[in-house]
Short mmCIF file of C-alpha atoms and ligand atoms in Angstrom, two decimals:
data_model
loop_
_atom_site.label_atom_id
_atom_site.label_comp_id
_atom_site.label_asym_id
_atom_site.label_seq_id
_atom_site.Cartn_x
_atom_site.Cartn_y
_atom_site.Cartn_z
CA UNK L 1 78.57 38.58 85.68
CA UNK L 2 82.52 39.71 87.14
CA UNK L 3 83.15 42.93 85.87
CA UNK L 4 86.46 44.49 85.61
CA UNK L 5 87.00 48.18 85.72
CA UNK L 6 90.62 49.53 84.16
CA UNK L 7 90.36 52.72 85.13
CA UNK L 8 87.62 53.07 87.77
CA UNK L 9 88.80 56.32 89.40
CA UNK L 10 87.67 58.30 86.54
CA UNK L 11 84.64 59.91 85.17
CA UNK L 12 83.85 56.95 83.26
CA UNK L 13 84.64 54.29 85.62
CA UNK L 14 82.28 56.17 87.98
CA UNK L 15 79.49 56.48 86.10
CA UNK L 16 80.10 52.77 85.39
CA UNK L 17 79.57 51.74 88.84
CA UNK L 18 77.13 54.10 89.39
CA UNK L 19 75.18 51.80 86.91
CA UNK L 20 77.12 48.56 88.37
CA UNK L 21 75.24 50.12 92.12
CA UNK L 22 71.75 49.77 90.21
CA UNK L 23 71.81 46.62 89.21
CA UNK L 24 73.72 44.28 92.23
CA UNK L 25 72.20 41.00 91.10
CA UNK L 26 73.20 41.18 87.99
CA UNK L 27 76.90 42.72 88.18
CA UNK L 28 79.63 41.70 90.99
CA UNK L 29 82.64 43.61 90.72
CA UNK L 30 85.77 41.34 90.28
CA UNK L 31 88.27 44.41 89.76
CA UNK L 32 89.13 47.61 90.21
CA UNK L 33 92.09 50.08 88.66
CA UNK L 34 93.91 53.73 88.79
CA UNK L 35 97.25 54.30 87.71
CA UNK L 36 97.63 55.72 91.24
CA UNK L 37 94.98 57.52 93.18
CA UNK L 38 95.03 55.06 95.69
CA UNK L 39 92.71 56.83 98.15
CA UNK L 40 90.18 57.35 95.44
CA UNK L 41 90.32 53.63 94.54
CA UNK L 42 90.53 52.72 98.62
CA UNK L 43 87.73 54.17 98.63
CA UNK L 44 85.46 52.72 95.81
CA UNK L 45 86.71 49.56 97.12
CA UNK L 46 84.92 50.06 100.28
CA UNK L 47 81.79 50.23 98.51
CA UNK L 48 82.07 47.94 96.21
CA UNK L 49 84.27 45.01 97.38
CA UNK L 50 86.25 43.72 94.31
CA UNK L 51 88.46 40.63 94.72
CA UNK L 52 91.35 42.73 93.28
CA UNK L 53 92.48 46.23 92.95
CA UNK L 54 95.19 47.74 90.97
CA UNK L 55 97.59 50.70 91.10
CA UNK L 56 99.03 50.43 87.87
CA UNK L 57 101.51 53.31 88.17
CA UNK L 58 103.23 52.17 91.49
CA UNK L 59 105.46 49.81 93.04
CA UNK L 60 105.07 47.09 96.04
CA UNK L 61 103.68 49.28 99.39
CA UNK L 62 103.04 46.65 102.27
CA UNK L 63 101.17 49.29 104.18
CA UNK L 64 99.24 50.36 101.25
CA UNK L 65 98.61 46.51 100.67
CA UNK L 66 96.58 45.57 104.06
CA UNK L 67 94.66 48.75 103.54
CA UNK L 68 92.91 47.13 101.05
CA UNK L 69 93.44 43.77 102.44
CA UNK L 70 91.28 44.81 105.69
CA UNK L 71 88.07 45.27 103.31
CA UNK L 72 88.71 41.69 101.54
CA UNK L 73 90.52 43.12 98.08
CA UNK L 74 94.09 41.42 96.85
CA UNK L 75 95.89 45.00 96.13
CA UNK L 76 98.48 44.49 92.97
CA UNK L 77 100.81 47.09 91.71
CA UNK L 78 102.41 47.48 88.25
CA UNK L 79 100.46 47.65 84.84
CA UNK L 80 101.14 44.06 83.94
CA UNK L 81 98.69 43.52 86.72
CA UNK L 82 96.08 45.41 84.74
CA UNK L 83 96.01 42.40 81.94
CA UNK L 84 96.53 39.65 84.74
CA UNK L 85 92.88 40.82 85.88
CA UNK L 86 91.00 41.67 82.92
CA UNK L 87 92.39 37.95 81.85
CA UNK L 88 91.45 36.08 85.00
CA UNK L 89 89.51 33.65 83.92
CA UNK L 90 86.92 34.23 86.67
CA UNK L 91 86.54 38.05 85.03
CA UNK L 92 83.45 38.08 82.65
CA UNK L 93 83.55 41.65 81.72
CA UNK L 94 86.03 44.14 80.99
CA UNK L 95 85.14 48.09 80.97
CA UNK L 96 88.73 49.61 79.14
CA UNK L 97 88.00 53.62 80.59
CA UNK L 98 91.64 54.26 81.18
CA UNK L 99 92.80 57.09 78.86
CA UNK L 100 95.22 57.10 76.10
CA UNK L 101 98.19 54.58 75.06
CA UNK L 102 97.97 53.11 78.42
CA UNK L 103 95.23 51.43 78.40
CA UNK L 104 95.71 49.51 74.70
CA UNK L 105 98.09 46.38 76.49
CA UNK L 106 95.15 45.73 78.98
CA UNK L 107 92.12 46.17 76.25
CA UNK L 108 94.19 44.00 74.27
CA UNK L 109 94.80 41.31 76.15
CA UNK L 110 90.68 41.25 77.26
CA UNK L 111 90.10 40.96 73.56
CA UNK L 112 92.87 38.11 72.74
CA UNK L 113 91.02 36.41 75.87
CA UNK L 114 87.42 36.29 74.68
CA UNK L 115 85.99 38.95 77.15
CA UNK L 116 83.02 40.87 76.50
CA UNK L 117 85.07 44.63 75.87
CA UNK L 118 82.89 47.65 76.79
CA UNK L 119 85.54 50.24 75.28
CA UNK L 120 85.64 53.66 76.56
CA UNK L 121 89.54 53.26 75.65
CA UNK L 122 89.23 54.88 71.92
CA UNK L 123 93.44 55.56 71.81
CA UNK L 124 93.36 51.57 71.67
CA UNK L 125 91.54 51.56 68.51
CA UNK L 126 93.25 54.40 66.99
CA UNK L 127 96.38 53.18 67.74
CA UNK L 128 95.91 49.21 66.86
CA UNK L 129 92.80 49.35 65.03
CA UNK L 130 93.36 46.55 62.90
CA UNK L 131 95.30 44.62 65.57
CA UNK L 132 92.54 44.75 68.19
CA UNK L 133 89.80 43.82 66.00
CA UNK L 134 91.82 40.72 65.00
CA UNK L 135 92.66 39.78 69.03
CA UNK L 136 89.09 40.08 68.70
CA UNK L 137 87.67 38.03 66.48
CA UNK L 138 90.61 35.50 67.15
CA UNK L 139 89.60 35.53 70.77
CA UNK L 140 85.99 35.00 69.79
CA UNK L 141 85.56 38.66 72.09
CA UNK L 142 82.53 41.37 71.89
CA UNK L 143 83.47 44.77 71.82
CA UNK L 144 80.78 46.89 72.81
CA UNK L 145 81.37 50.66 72.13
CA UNK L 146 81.14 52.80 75.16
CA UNK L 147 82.14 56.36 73.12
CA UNK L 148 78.51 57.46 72.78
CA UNK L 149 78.55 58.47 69.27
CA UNK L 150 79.94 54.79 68.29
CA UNK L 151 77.22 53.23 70.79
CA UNK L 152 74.73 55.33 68.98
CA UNK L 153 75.54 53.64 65.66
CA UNK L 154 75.80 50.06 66.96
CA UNK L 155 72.15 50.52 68.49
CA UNK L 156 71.42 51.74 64.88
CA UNK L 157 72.36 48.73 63.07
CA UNK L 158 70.41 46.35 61.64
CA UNK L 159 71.66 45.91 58.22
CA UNK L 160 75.44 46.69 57.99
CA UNK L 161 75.78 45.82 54.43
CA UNK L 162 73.25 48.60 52.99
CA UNK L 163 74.85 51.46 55.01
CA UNK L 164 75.84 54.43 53.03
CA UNK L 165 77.67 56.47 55.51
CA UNK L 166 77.18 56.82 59.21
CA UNK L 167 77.18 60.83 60.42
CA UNK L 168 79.10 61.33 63.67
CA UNK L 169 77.74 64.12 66.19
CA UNK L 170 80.33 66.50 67.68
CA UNK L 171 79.24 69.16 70.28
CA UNK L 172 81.65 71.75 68.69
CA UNK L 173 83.13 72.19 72.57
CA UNK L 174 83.83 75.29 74.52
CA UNK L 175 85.00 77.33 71.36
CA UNK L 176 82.59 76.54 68.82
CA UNK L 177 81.45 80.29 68.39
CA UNK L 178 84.60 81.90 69.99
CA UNK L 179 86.27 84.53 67.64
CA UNK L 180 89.84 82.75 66.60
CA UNK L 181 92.02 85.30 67.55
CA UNK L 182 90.86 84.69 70.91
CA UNK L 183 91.87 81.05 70.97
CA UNK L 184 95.60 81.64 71.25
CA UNK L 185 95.02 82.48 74.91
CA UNK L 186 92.59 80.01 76.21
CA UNK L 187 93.46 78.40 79.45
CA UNK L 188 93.45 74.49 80.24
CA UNK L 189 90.36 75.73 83.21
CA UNK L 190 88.40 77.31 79.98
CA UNK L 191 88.94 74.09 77.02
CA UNK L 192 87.88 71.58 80.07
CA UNK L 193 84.83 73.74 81.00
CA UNK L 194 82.75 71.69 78.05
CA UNK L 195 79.39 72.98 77.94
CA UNK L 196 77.28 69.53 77.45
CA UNK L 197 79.78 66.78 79.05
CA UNK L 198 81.48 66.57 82.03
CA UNK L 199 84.93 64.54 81.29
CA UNK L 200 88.78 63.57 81.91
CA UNK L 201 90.86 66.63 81.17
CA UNK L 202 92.47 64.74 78.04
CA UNK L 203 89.46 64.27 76.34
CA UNK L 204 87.98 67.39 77.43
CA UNK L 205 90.72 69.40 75.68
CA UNK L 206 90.29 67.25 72.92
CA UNK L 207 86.62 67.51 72.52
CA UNK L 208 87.86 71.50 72.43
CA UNK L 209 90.14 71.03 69.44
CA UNK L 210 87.93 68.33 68.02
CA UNK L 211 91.18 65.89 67.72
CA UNK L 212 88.48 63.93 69.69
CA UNK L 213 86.27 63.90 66.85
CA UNK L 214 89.33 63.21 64.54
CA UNK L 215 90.08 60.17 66.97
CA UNK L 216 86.62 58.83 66.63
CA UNK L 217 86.51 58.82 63.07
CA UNK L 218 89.58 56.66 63.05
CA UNK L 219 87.77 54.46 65.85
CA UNK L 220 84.64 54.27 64.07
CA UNK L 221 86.48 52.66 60.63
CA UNK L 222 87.98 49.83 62.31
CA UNK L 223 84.70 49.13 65.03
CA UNK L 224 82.18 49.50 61.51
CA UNK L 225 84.88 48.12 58.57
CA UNK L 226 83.80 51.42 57.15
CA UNK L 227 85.86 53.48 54.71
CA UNK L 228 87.08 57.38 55.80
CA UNK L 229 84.58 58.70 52.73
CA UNK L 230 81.59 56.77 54.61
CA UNK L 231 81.96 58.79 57.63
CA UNK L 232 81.13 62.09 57.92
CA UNK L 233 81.02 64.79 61.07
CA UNK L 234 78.53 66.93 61.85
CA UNK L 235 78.46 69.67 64.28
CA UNK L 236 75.36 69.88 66.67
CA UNK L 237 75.87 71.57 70.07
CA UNK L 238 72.80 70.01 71.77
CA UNK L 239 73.92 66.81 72.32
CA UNK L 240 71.07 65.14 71.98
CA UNK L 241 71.17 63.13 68.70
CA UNK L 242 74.64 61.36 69.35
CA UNK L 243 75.57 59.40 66.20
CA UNK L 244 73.19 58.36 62.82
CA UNK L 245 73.10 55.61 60.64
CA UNK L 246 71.86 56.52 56.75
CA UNK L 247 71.09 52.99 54.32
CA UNK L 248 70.88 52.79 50.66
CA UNK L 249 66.99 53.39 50.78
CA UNK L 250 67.87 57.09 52.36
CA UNK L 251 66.79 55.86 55.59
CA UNK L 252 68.55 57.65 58.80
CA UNK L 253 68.29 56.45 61.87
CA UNK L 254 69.37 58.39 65.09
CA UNK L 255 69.99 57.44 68.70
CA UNK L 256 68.66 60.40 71.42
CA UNK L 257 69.00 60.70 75.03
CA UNK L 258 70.09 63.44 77.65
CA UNK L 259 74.00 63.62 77.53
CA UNK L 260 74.35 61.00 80.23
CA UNK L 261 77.48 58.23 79.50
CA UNK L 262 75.36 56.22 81.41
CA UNK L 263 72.65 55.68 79.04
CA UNK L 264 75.70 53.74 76.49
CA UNK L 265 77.73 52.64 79.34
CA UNK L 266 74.07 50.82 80.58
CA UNK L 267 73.69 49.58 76.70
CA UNK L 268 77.26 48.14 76.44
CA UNK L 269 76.43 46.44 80.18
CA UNK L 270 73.21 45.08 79.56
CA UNK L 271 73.50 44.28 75.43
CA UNK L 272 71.58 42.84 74.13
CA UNK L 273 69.31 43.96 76.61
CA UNK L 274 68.29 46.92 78.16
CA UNK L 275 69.01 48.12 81.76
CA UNK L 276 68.39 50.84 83.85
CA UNK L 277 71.09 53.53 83.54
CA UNK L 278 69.75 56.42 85.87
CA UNK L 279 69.27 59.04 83.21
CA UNK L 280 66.82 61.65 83.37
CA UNK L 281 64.19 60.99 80.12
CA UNK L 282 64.29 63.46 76.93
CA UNK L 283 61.71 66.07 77.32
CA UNK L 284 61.66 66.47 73.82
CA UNK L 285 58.90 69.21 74.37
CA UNK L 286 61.06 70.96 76.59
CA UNK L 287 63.43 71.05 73.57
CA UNK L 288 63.59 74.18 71.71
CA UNK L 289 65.76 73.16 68.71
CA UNK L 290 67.73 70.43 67.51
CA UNK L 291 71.30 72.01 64.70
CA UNK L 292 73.43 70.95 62.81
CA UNK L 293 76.08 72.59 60.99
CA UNK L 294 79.75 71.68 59.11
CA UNK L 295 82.44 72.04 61.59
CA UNK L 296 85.01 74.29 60.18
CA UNK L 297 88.25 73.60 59.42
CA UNK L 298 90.25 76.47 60.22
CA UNK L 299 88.84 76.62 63.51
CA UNK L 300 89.46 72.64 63.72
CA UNK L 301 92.49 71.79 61.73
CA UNK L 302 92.95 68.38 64.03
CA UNK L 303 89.99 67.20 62.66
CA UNK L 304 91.74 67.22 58.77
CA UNK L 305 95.47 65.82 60.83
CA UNK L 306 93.32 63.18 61.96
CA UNK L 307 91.84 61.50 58.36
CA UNK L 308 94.99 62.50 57.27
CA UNK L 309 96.55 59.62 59.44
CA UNK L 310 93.70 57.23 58.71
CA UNK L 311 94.51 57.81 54.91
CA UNK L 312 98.18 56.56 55.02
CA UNK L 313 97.29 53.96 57.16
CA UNK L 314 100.22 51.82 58.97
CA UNK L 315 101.42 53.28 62.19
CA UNK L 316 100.05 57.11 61.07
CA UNK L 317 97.43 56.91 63.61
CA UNK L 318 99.51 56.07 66.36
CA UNK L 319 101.71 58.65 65.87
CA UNK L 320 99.01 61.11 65.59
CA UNK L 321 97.57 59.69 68.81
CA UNK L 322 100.52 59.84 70.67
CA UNK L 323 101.63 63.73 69.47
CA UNK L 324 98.45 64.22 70.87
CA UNK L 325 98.83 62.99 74.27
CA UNK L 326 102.10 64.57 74.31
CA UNK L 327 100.51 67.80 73.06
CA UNK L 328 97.62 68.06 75.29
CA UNK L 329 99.76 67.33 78.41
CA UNK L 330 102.54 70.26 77.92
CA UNK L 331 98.87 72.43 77.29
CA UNK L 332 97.64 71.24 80.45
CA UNK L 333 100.60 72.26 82.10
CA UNK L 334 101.22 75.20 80.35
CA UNK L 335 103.77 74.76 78.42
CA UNK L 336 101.73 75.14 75.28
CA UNK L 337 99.67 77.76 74.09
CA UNK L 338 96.14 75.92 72.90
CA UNK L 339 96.27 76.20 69.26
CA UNK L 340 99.88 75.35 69.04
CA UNK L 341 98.43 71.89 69.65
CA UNK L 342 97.49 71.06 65.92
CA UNK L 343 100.91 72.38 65.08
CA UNK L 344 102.55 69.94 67.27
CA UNK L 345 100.67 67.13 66.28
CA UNK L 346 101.42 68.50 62.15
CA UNK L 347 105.19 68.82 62.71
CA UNK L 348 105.43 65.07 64.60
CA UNK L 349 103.72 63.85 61.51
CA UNK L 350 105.88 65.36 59.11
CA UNK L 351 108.84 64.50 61.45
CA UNK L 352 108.27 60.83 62.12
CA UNK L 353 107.12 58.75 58.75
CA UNK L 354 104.41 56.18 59.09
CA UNK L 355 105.83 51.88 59.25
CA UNK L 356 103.98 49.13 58.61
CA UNK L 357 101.96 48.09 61.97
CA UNK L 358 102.18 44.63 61.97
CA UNK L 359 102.35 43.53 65.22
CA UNK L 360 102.40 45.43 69.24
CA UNK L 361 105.68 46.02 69.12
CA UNK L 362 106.24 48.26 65.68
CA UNK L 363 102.60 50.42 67.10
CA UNK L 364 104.44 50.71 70.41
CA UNK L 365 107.86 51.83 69.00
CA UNK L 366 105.92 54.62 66.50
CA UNK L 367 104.12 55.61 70.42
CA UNK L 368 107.18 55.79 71.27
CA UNK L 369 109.38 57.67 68.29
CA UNK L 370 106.09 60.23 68.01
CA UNK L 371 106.43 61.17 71.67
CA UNK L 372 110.14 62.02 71.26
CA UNK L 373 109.29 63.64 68.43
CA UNK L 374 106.00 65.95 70.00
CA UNK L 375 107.92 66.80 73.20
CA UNK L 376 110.76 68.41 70.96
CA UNK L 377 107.94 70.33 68.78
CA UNK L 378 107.16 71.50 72.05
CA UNK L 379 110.41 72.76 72.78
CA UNK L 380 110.32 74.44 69.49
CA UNK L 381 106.96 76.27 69.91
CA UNK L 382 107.96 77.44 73.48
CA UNK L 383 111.23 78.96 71.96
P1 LIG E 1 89.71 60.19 83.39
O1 LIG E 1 90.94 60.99 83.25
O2 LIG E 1 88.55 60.72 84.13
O3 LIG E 1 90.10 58.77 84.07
C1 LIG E 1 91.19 58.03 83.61
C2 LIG E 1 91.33 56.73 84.40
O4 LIG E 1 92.48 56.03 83.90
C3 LIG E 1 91.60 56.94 85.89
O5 LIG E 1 91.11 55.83 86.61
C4 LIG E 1 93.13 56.97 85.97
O6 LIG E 1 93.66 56.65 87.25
C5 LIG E 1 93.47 55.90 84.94
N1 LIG E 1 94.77 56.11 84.32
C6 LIG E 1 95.30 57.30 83.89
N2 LIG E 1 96.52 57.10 83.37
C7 LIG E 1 96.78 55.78 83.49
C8 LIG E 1 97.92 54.98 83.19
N3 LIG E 1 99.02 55.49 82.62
N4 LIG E 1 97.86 53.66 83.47
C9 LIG E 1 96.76 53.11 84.04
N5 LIG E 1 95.66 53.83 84.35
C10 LIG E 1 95.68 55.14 84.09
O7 LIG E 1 89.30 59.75 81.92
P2 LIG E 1 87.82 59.53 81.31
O8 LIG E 1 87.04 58.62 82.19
O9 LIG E 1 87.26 60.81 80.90
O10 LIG E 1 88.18 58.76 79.95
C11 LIG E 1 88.58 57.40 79.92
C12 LIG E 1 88.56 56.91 78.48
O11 LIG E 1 87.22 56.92 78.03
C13 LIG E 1 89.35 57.80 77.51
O12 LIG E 1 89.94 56.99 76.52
C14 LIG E 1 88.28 58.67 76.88
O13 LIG E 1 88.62 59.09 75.56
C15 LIG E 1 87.10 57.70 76.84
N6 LIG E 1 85.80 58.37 76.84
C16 LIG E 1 85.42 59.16 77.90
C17 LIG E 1 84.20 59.79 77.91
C18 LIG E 1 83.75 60.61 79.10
O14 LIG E 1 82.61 61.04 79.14
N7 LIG E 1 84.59 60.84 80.10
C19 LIG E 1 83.29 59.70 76.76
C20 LIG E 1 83.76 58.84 75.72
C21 LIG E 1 84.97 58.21 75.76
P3 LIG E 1 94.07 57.83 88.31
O15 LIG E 1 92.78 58.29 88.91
O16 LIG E 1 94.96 57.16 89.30
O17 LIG E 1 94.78 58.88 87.50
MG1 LIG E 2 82.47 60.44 71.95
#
């Protein structure tokens, strides 16, 4: 099978050909992608040969070109060239693990194509939910859910029409038990120090204000055709149990394992087998307790913003996706104190009304509008 990985620099696209490594006769690597760590992706190339890699966030560099070209891989630039290769017709598979907005064109356009879509890429469902899954099912493609908790719940599906409500698991993050006045001064080092995962920095803050959860929820009703009331959130800081399934009979059913993305990035590979992923077993003996609590909702109000947006629908998501990303960035490079991020995200919402999102183009002009929008809130709060 080719496999094409948008976004290989990062931490999922390594621990995606860390499993790729493990299983050579089964996986060649057709592609490779940053946005423009080109050492980084020099590098992986040198190890794992693709036919193509891409640097999607920079122009035409000869030099940088035979670089590449002296271990046998066709460098492109640009982020077109991200959907020319997870099109190709020789590509098989595509892995979407580039974060945010930028990687809904490419996951897009491997759906409308008929690949097999192991999405790590949840901004691409919150965005274009209904879009995607349409490109989708028009493209005769399989998406595969990489995000654990959403892997979790496919592996716990047998009967979809007798589900009652799925229950998605959320760490809590680095704050779960901080005192809230304390919050107001967190730095970007302290909300990416997550104490079960290790992660990008934009999901890592995320997973600190739970927007990540927030996002998830909205991914989760357009991979499961479930409504908002059928999904709940639970808080439980071990990370073992990563998503349940309950049925009409009052059945639940749970997926476990160590928090390792390579035991669902090995699922969404191998489906519907099962591979080696490299993950140490669950001891469960060696586990003292398994908890789970309601997260709460001061502490978390991007959790609320976030079925806000699912509940009036259209473009609401994507404009609550993209304050995000504009949010989390200016935190990251502190502009913006931590839990002026909800506010951000509140104000855009209120600023910028939801459309109709018929089609790419009105879900990329509401991306855009939102981020104009979120970088003046910004302004505001830093006044
Ligand atoms: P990282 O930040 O570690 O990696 C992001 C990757 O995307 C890098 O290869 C980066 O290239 C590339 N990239 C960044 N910006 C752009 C852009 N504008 N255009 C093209 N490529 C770009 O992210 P993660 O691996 O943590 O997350 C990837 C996705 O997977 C996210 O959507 C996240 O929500 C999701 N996910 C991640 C999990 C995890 O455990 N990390 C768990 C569940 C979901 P470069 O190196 O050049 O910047
Ligand atoms: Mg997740």
């Amino acid at each position: 099978m080719n496999l094409a990985i948008l976004g290989a620099t990062g931490s999922i696209g390594s621990s995606t050909l860390d499993v790729v490594a493990r299983h050579r006769d089964r996986y060649q690597v057709f592609a490779l992608s940053a946005q423009n760590s080109a050492e980084a992706l020099l590098a992986l190339c040198r190890v794992h040969r693709p036919r193509y890699a891409v640097l999607a966030g920079l122009r035409p560099d000869a030099k940088l070109a035979a670089d590449f070209r002296s271990h046998g891989t066709e460098l492109l630039f640009g982020a077109e060239a991200l959907e020319q290769v997870a099109t190709d017709s020789r590509c098989d598979v595509a892995m979407a693990a580039i974060v945010g907005a930028a990687g809904l064109a490419s996951t897009l356009a491997a759906a409308r194509a008929g690949k097999r879509v192991l999405l790590a890429n949840k901004e691409a469902l919150v965005m274009a939910g209904p879009l995607l899954m349409r490109a989708a099912r028009e493209g005769a493609a399989t998406i595969v859910p990489v995000d654990s908790e959403h892997n979790a719940v496919f592996q716990c599906l047998s009967d979809a029409k007798a589900v009652r409500r799925i229950v998605l698991t959320a760490s809590g993050g680095p704050f779960r038990a901080a005192p809230l006045e304390s919050l107001d001064a967190v730095t970007p080092a302290q909300a990416c120090a997550h104490p079960t995962w290790v992660m990008g920095r934009k999901i890592s803050v995320d997973s600190a204000t739970m927007m990540n959860k927030g996002l998830e929820v909205i991914e989760a009703r357009w991979l499961f055709d479930l409504p908002a009331a059928a999904i709940e959130v639970v808080i439980h800081p071990q990370s073992i149990v990563h998503s349940l399934v309950e049925y009409v009979d009052g059945s639940l059913i749970a997926q476990l394992s160590n928090p390792d993305m390579r035991v669902p990035i090995a699922y969404a590979l191998g489906y519907p087998e099962r591979i080696a992923s490299g993950a140490q077993p669950l001891d469960l003996t060696a586990m003292k307790q398994l908890t789970f609590e309601r997260p709460d909702e001061r502490r978390f109000p991007c959790l609320r913003l976030a079925y806000r947006a699912l509940e009036r629908g259209g473009t609401a998501p994507a404009l609550l996706n993209a304050a995000n990303e504009v949010a989390v960035d200016a935190f990251l490079a502190g502009r913006l104190p931590f839990t002026s991020i909800a506010r951000v995200i509140a104000d855009t919402l209120e600023a910028v009304p939801a459309a109709e999102a018929s089609d790419l183009g009105a879900v990329m002009a509401a991306d855009r509008e939102a981020r104009r929008a979120a970088a003046a809130c910004v302004l505001a709060v830093a006044a």
